[in-house]
Every structure is written in structure tokens, then in C-alpha cells.
Tab-separated table of C-alpha atoms in Angstrom:
chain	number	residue	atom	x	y	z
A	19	UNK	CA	42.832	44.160	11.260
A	20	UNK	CA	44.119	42.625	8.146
A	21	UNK	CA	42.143	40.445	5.688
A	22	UNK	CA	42.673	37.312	7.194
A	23	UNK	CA	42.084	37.750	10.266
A	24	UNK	CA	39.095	39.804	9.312
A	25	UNK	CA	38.335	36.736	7.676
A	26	UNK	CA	39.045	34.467	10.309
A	27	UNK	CA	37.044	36.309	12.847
A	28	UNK	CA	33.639	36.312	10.464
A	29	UNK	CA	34.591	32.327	10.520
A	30	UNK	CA	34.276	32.156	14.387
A	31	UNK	CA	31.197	34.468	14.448
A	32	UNK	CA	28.941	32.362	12.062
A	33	UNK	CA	30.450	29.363	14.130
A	34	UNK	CA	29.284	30.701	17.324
A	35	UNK	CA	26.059	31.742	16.200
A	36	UNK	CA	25.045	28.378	14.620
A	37	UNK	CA	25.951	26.624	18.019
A	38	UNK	CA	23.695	29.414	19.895
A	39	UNK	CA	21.166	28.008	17.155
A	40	UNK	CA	22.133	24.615	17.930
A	41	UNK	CA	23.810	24.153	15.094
A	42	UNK	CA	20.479	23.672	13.088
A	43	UNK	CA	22.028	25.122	9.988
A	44	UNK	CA	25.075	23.158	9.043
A	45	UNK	CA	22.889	19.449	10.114
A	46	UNK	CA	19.606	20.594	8.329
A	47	UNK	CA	18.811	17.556	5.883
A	48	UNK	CA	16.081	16.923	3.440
A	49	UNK	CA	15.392	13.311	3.047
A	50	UNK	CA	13.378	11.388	-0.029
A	51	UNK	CA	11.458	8.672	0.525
A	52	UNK	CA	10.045	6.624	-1.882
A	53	UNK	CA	6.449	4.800	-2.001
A	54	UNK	CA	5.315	2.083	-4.124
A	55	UNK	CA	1.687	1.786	-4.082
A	56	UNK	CA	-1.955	0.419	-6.171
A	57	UNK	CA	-3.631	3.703	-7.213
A	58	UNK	CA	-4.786	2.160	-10.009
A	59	UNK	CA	-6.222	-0.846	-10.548
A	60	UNK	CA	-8.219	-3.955	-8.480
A	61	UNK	CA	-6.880	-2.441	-5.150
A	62	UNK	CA	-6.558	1.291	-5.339
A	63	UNK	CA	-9.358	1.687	-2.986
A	64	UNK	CA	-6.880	0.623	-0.329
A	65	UNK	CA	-3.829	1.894	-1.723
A	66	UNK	CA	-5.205	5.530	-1.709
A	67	UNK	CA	-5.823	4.962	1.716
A	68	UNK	CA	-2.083	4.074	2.448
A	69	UNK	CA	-1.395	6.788	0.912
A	70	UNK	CA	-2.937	9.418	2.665
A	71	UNK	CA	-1.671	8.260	5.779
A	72	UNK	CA	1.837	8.514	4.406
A	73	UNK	CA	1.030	11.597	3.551
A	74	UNK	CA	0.312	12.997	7.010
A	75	UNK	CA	3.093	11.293	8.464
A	76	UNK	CA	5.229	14.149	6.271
A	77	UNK	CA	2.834	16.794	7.014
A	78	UNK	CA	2.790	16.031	10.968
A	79	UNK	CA	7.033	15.382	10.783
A	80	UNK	CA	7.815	18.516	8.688
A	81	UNK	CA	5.677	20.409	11.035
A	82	UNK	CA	7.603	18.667	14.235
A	83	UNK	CA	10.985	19.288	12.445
A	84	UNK	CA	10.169	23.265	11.262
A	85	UNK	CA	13.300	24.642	10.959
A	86	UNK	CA	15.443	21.762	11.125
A	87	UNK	CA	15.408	18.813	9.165
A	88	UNK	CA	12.430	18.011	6.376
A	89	UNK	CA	10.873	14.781	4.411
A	90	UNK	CA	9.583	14.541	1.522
A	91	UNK	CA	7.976	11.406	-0.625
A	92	UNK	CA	7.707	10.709	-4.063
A	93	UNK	CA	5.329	8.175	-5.071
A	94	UNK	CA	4.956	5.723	-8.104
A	95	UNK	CA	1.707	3.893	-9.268
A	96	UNK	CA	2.429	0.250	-9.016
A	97	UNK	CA	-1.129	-0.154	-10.873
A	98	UNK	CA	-1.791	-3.651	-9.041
A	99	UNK	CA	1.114	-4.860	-10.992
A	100	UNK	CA	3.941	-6.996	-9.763
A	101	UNK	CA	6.301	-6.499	-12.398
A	102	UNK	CA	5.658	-2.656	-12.373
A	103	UNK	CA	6.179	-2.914	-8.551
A	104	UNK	CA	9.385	-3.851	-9.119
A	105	UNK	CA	10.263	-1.481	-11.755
A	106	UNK	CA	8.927	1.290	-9.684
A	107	UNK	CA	10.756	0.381	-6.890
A	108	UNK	CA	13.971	0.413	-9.224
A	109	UNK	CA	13.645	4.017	-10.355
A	110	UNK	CA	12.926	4.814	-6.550
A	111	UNK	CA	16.243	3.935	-5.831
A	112	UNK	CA	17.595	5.063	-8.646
A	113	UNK	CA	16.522	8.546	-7.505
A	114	UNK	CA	18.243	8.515	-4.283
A	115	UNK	CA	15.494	7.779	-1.706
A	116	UNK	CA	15.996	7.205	1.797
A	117	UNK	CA	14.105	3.969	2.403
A	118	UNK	CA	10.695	3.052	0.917
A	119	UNK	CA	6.795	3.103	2.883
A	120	UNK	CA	4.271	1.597	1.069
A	121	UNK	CA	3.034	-1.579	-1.037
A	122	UNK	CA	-0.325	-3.340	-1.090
A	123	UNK	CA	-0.644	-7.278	-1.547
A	124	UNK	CA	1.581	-9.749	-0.688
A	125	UNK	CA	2.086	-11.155	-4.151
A	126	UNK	CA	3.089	-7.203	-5.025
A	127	UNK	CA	4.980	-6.639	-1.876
A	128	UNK	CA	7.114	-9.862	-2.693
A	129	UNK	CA	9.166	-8.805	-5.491
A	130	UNK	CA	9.301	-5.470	-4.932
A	131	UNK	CA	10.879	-5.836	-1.519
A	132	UNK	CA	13.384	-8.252	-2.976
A	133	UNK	CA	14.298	-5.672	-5.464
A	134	UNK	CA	14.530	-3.138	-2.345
A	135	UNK	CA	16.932	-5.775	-0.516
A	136	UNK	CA	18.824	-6.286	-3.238
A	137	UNK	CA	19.947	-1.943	-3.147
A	138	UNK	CA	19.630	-2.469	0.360
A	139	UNK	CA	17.245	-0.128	0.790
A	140	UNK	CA	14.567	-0.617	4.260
A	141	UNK	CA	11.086	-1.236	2.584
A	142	UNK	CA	8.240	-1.075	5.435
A	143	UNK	CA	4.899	-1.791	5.163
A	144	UNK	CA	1.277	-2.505	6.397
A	145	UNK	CA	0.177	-4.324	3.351
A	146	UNK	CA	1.566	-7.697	3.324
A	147	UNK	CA	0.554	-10.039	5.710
A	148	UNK	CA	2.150	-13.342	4.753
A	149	UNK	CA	4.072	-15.397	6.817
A	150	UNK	CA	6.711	-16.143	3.726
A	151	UNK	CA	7.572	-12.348	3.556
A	152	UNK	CA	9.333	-12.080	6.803
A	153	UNK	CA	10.232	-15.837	6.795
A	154	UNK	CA	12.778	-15.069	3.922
A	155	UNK	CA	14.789	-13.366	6.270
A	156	UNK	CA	15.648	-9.896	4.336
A	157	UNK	CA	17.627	-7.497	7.001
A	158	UNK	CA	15.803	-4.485	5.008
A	159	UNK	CA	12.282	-5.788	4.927
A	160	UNK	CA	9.834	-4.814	7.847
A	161	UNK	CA	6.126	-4.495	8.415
A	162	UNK	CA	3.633	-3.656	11.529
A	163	UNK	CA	1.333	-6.306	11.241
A	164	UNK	CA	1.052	-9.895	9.800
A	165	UNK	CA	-1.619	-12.481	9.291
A	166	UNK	CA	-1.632	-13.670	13.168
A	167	UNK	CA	-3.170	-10.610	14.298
A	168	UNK	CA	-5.824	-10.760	11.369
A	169	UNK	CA	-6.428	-14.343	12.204
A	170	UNK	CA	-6.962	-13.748	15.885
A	171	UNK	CA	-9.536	-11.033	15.335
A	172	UNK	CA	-11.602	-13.374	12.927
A	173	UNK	CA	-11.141	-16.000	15.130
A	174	UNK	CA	-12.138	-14.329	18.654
A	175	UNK	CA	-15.270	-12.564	16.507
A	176	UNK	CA	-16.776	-15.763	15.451
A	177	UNK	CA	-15.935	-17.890	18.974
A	178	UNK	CA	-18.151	-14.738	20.568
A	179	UNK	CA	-20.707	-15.303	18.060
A	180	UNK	CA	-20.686	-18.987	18.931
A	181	UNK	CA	-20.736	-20.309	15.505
A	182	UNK	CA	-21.124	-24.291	15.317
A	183	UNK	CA	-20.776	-24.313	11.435
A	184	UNK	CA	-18.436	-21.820	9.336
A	185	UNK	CA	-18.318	-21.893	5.561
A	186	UNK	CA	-15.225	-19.482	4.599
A	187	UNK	CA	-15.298	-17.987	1.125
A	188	UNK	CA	-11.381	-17.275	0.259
A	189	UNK	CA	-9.337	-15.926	-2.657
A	190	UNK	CA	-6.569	-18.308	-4.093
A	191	UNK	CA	-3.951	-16.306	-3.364
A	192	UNK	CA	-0.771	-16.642	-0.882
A	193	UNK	CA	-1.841	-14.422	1.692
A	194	UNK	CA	-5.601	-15.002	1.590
A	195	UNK	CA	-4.940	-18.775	1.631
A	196	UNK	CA	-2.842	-18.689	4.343
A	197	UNK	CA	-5.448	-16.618	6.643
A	198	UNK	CA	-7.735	-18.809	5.685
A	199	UNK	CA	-6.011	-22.236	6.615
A	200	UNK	CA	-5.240	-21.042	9.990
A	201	UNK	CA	-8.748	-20.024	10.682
A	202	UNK	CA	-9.821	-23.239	9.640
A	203	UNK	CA	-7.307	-25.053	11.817
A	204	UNK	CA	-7.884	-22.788	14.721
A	205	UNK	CA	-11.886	-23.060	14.646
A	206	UNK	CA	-11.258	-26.923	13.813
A	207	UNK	CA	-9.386	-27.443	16.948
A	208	UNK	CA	-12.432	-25.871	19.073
A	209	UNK	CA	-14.739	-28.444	17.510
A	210	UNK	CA	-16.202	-25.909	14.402
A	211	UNK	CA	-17.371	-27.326	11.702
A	212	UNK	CA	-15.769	-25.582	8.670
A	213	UNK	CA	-16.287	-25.766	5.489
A	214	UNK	CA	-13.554	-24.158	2.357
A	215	UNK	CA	-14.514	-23.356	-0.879
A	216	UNK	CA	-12.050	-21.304	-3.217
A	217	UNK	CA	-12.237	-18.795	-6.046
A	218	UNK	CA	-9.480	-17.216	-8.225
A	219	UNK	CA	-9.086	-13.371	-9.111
A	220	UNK	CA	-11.245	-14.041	-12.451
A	221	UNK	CA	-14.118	-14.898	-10.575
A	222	UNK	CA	-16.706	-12.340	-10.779
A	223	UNK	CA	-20.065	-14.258	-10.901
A	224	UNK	CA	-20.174	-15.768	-7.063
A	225	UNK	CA	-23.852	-16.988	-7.238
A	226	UNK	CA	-22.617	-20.709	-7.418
A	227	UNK	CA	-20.574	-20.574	-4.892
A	228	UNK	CA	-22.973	-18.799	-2.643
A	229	UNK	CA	-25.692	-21.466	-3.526
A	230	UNK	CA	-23.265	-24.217	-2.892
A	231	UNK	CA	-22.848	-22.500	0.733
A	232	UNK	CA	-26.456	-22.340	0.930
A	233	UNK	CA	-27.847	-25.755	0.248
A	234	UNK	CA	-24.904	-28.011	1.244
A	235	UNK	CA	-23.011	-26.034	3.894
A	236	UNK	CA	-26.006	-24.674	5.841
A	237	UNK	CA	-23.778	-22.518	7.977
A	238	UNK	CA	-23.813	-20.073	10.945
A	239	UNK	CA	-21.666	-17.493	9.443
A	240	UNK	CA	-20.255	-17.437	5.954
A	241	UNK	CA	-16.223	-15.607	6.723
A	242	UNK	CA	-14.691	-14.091	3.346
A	243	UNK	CA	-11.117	-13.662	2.847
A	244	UNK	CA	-10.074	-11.534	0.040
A	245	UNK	CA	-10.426	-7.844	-1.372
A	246	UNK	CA	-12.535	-5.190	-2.274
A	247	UNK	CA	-13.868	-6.141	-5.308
A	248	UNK	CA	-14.774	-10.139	-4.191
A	249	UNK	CA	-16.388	-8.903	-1.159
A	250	UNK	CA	-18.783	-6.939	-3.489
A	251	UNK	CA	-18.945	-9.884	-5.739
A	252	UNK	CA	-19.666	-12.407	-2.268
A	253	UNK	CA	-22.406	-9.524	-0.696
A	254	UNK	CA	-24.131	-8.996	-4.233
A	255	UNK	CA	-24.674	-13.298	-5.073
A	256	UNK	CA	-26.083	-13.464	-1.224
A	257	UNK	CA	-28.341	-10.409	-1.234
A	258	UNK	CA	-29.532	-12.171	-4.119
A	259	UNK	CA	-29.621	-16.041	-2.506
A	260	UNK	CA	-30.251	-14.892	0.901
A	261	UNK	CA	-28.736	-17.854	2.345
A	262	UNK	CA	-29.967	-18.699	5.922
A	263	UNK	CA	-26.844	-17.349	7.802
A	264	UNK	CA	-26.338	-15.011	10.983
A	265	UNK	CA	-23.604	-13.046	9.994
A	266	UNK	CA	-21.019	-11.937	7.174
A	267	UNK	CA	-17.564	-11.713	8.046
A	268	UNK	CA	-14.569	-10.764	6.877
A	269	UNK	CA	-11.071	-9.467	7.001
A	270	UNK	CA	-8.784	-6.181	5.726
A	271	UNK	CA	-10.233	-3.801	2.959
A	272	UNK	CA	-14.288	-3.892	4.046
A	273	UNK	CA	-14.930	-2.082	7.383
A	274	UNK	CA	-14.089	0.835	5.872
A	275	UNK	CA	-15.530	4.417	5.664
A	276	UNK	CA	-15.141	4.016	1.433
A	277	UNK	CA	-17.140	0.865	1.699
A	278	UNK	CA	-20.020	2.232	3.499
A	279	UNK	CA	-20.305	5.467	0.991
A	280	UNK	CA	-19.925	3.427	-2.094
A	281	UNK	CA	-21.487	-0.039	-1.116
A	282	UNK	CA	-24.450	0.983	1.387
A	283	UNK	CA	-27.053	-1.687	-0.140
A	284	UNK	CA	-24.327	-4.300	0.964
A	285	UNK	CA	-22.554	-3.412	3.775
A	286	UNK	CA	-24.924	-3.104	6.313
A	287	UNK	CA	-24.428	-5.478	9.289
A	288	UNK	CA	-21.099	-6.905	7.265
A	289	UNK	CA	-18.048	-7.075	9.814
A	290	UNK	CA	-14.535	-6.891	8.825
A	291	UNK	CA	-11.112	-6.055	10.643
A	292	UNK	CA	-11.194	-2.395	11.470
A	293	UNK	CA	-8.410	-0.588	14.142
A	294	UNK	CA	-11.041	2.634	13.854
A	295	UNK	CA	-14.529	3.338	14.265
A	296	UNK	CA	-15.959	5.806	11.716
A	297	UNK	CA	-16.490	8.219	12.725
A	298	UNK	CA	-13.167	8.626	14.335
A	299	UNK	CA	-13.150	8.700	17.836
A	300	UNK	CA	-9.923	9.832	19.774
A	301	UNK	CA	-9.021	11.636	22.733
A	302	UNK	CA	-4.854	10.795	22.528
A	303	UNK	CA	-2.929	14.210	21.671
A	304	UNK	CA	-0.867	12.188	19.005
A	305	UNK	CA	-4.110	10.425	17.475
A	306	UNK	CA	-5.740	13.755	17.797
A	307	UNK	CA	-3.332	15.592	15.495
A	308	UNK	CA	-3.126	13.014	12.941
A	309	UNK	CA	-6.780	13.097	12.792
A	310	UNK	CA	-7.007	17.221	12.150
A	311	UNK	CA	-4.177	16.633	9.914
A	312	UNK	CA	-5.985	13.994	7.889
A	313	UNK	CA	-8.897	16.331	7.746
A	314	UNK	CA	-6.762	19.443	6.871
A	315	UNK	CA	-5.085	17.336	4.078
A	316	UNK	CA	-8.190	15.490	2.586
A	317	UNK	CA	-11.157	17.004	3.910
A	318	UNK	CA	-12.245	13.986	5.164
A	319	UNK	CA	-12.458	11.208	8.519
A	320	UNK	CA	-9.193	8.750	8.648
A	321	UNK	CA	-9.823	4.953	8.386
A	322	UNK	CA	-7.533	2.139	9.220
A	323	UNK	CA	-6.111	2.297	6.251
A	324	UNK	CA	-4.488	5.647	6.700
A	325	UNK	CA	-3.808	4.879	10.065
A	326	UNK	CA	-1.260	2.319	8.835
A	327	UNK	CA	0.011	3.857	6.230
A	328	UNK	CA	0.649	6.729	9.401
A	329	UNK	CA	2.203	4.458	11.697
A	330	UNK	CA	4.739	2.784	9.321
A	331	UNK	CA	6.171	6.172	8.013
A	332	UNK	CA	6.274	7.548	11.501
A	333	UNK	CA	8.242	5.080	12.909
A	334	UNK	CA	10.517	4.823	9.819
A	335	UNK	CA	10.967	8.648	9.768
A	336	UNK	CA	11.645	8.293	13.719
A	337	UNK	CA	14.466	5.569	12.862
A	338	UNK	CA	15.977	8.420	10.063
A	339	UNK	CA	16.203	11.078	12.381
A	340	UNK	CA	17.787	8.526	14.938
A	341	UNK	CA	20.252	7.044	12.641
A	342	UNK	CA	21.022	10.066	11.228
A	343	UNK	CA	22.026	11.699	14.724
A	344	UNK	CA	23.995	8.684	15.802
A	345	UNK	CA	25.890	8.826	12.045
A	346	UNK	CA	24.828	5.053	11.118
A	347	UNK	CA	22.659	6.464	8.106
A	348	UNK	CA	24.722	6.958	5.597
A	349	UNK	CA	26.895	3.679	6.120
A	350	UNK	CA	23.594	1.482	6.528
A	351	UNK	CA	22.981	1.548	9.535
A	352	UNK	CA	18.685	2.144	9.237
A	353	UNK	CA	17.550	-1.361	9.473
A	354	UNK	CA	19.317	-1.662	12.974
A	355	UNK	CA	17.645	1.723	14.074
A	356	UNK	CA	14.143	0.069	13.190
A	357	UNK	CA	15.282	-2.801	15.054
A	358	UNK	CA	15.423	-0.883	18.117
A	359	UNK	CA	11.879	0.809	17.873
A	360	UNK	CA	9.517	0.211	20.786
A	361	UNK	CA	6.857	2.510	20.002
A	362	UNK	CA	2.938	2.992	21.406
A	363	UNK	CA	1.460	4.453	18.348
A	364	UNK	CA	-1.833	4.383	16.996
A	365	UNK	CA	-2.408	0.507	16.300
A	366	UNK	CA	-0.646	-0.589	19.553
A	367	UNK	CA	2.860	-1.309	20.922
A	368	UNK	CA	4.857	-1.784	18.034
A	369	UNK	CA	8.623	-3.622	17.744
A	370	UNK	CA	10.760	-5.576	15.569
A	371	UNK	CA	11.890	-9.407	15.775
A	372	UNK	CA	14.854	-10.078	14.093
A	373	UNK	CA	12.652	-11.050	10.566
A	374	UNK	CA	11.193	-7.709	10.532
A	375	UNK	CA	8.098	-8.538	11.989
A	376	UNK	CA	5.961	-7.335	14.222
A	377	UNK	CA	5.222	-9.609	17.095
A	378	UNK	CA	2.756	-7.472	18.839
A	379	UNK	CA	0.305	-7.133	16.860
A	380	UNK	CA	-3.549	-7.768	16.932
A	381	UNK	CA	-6.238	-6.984	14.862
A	382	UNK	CA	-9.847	-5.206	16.102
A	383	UNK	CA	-13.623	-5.806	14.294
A	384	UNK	CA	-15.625	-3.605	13.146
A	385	UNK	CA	-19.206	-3.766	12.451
A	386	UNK	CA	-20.953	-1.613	9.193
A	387	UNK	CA	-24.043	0.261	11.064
A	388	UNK	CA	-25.932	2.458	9.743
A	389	UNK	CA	-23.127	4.329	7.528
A	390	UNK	CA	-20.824	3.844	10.517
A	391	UNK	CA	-18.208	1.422	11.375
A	392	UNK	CA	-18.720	-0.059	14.822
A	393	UNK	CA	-15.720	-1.533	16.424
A	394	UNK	CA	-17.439	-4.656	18.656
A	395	UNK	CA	-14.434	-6.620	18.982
A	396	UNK	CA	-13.012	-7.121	21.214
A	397	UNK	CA	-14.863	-6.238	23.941
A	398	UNK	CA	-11.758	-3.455	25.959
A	399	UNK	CA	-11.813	-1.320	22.395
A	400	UNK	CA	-15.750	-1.647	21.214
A	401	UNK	CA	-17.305	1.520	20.899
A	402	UNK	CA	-20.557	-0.045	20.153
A	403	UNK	CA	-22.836	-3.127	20.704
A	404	UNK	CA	-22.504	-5.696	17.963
A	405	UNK	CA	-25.568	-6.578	16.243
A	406	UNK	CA	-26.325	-10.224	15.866
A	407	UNK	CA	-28.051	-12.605	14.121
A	408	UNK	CA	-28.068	-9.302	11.305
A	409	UNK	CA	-27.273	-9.639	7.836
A	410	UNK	CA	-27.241	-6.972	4.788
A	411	UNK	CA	-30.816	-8.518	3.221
């Protein structure tokens, strides 16, 4: 045999072994995505929790994907800053990443995103809830859930508590201003008395406020819409006041398993949106895995948190590996694959309008009992009774 044909035939071998191997060789890919998130700063507590369920959204796909295809994500401290959002998102795509998971407040998520549409790179998220960030209209922008479903889960929480008089307690910002107006108007419209009082992000010292809602308002139920850090402020002033409520409510980043171990003088009996108990109960093979995997990576229970931060970079790394296969990837053609997801993951049915949002979408309660988080609302996903009239004092 001469050399070429020698050389020829070794061709045809390799060829025919890596179709026996399903050709798993030549199409093996690695693929960077990028994250933008607050691990420093006035909301790291939920960033790190975003974070960790990106995390084992990698783990569980590089396990699915062993020996073909792998993902990989490299991650940037946004430090609760806007502008170094935006630079971070940048240098992401400067670095050649796939499409970016991540991003924590709405006023953060803004600018980065427009930077992100700008490369035309698909940013996803779970932590951005204003209507203005899908009303803009970005073909690259998408997130699972908006402020509807956080509305409708305050909402349907404080009609089964039958409150007659609601004083809500809200942060000045875009997205905590708009949950807040629709609950008002919602509650309004069913003949609630409700009452508004705002704060801005400087606010630390709430016993004013709180005394305000005390003597004037006289409510059933005092609802707080912001973050970590006012909630604390909110709980401290009334542990203090002890105004003559029956319950504490609020909304994202306070039923959470790092509330409860850091905050257990003022958490108990507080309710806030919450798609988990905690402890974690799940029986779904899918839900099981992520929680073991969760556990494997950070020797601890999942919270909601991680659970979005999970379900955004599944269903983005699902729309890679589908793009990719169907040769759209490379030309662009990403933010049509998410466009076609219809997925039942682990916060629900999940799809895309043509905005990027996520019409399906609906929020659960959760209840701080005991060092646990209760889910009592609503009613086809409690794992618990609620307890009411109960306060933290």
C-alpha cells in the first residue's frame, strides 16, 4: 500500500469510528457563560444565592453532557453597582461568553442588559421584576418571573387573611414601587383600606415610620416591599413599637433559609414570597438531583433563591445545546431557541412572550416557623398551616 493511500485509509478509519461514537469527538464544544451578579454589597445575601444555583445548573449539565459537550461560567462581582454592572458585563463579552445568567435588582439589571443587547448577547434572569425591563422590547433580554406573579402571591396572602386595613411599607425604587402600586390598586378595588408610606435606600432608622403606622394607620397587617437590609430595619423599629398588627408581610429576599439563621429574633411568624419550604421537601427526580447537587456543592439546603438562579441557566443551557444542534448558534440564532422553550421545571411551566417574559408565572408564601420556612400559600402547594394573628414580638 503506498503512503497515500495508507494515509487515506487511517482517514476513513478515524471517520468510521467517530460515527460508531456518534460523532461525539469532532462536535464536542465547551461553552462560557458569563454572570453578572451582587456578591458584595447591600444585596449579596441574594446574589450568593443566585449564584449557587447557577452553579449547579453546570454541575448537573456537565454531568448530563459527560463526554460530550461541557459549560463553564465565569463570574464578575457587580458589587450592587450599576455602573460596574455594566462594565462587568462589557469584559464578559469581551471574553467570548455564550450568553449571560445572572443580575440582581432592577435598577442593576437595567443597564447591564442594555449593554448585553447592544453585543447582542441573551442576558436571562430571575432578578428583575419590573414591568419596564421587558416593556423595552430587547430581542436578547429574558427573565422567568416578573412583578405579576409577586403581586398575586401578596395579594391572595392578605385576601386569606381578610385584612380590612393594610399599611404597606415600600422602598422608592422602580421595581419596589411598582409592586407596591399594584397591590394597592388591587386591594383598593376589593374595598381595602390601604395606606403608603415611602422610604429611600438611606433610610436606616424606621422607628418613625413604624410609629406613624402605629398611631395613625392602625392596620391589620403592615406589607413591606423592599430588601434584605430594610426588612431588618422595618422588623427591628416594630419589635421595638410593637404596633397592634396581625401579621408582617412581605415579598422576595425574606423567607429565606439565610434569614432565619442570621435574623431569628425577627423573623419569626414574618411571611414573604418563598417557591421552597426549608427544609427542602421534594420527591421529583429532577428537583431531587438539584437538591443533592446543591448539598454536594455547598454543604447546605437550597432556597428559592438558588432555585432560580437553577432554572434560568437550565433552560438557557437547554436553548445552547438546541441551537447549537440545529446550527443557529453561531449566526444568532439563541434568542429564538429561548423563544421556543416550554419547560416544567422547578418554579412551574415556564415560556417566553415575544418581550422576553414569562407569562406563567406565580409566586408562593412562605411563613418563618420555628427556624423553618412554611409555605401556606396557596393552599394546593402549603406544606404547613399558616399561623395567624402571630407576629415576631
Amino acid at each position: 500500500m503506498t503512503r497515500t493511500l495508507a494515509k487515506f485509509a487511517a482517514t476513513v478509519a478515524t471517520a468510521a469510528l467517530m460515527v460508531a461514537l456518534g460523532g461525539s469527538a469532532a462536535q464536542a464544544k465547551d461553552f462560557l457563560l458569563g454572570s453578572e451578579l451582587p456578591l458584595t454589597g447591600n444585596l449579596a445575601r441574594v446574589g450568593q444565592g443566585m449564584h449557587e444555583g447557577i452553579a449547579v445548573a453546570i454541575d448537573m449539565a456537565n454531568k448530563a453532557q459527560a463526554g460530550k459537550h461541557s459549560f463553564k461560567v465565569s463570574t464578575i462581582d457587580d458589587e450592587t453597582s450599576p455602573a460596574k454592572a455594566v462594565a462587568a458585563v462589557e469584559k464578559l463579552i469581551g471574553d467570548g461568553v455564550v450568553a449571560l445568567t445572572g443580575g440582581y435588582g432592577s435598577n442593576i439589571i437595567g443597564p447591564a442588559s442594555e449593554a448585553a443587547q447592544k453585543a447582542g448577547v441573551v442576558y436571562i434572569t430571575s432578578g428583575g421584576v419590573t414591568p419596564d425591563l421587558t416593556g423595552r422590547g430587547y430581542k436578547t433580554f429574558f427573565r422567568i418571573n416578573n412583578t405579576d406573579g409577586y403581586a398575586l402571591a401578596m395579594i391572595g396572602l392578605l385576601q386569606d387573611m381578610a385584612a380590612k386595613k393594610v399599611s404597606v411599607v415600600y422602598l422608592n425604587k422602580e421595581a419596589t414601587s411598582n409592586l407596591a402600586k399594584q397591590v394597592k390598586d388591587a386591594l383598593g378595588a376589593k374595598g381595602v383600606t390601604v395606606t403608603m408610606h415611602e422610604f429611600d435606600g438611606a433610610t436606616s432608622d424606621f422607628k418613625p415610620l413604624i410609629n406613624k403606622v402605629k398611631l395613625q394607620d392602625r392596620p391589620d397587617v403592615v406589607a413591606m416591599v423592599g430588601y434584605e437590609n430594610d426588612y431588618v430595619g422595618i422588623l427591628r423599629a416594630a419589635k421595638v413599637l410593637k404596633p397592634d398588627v396581625k401579621a408582617m408581610v412581605g415579598v422576595w429576599s425574606l423567607a429565606t433559609s439565610q434569614m432565619a439563621k442570621e435574623f431569628p429574633d425577627l423573623m419569626e411568624n414574618v411571611h414573604g414570597t418563598s417557591m421552597l419550604p426549608y427544609p427542602v421537601e421534594f420527591t421529583q427526580p429532577e428537583a431531587l438531583e438539584f437538591a443533592a447537587t446543591y448539598k454536594k456543592l455547598f454543604n447546605k439546603e437550597p432556597d428559592y433563591l438558588g432555585q432560580f438562579g437553577y432554572v434560568q441557566t437550565r433552560l438557557l443551557i437547554d436553548a445552547i445545546l438546541r441551537a447549537d444542534a440545529a446550527g443557529t448558534l453561531a449566526g444568532g440564532g439563541l434568542p429564538d431557541e429561548l423563544r421556543k422553550t416550554d419547560a416544567q421545571t422547578l418554579i412551574g411551566r415556564v415560556t417566553f412572550d415575544a418581550k422576553g417574559d414569562n407569562p406563567n408565572f406565580t409566586h408562593r408564601m412562605g411563613q418563618h416557623q420555628g427556624g423553618k420556612v412554611v409555605l401556606v400559600w396557596p393552599k394546593a402547594f402549603a406544606n404547613g398551616a399558616m399561623r395567624f394573628p402571630a407576629t415576631p414580638w
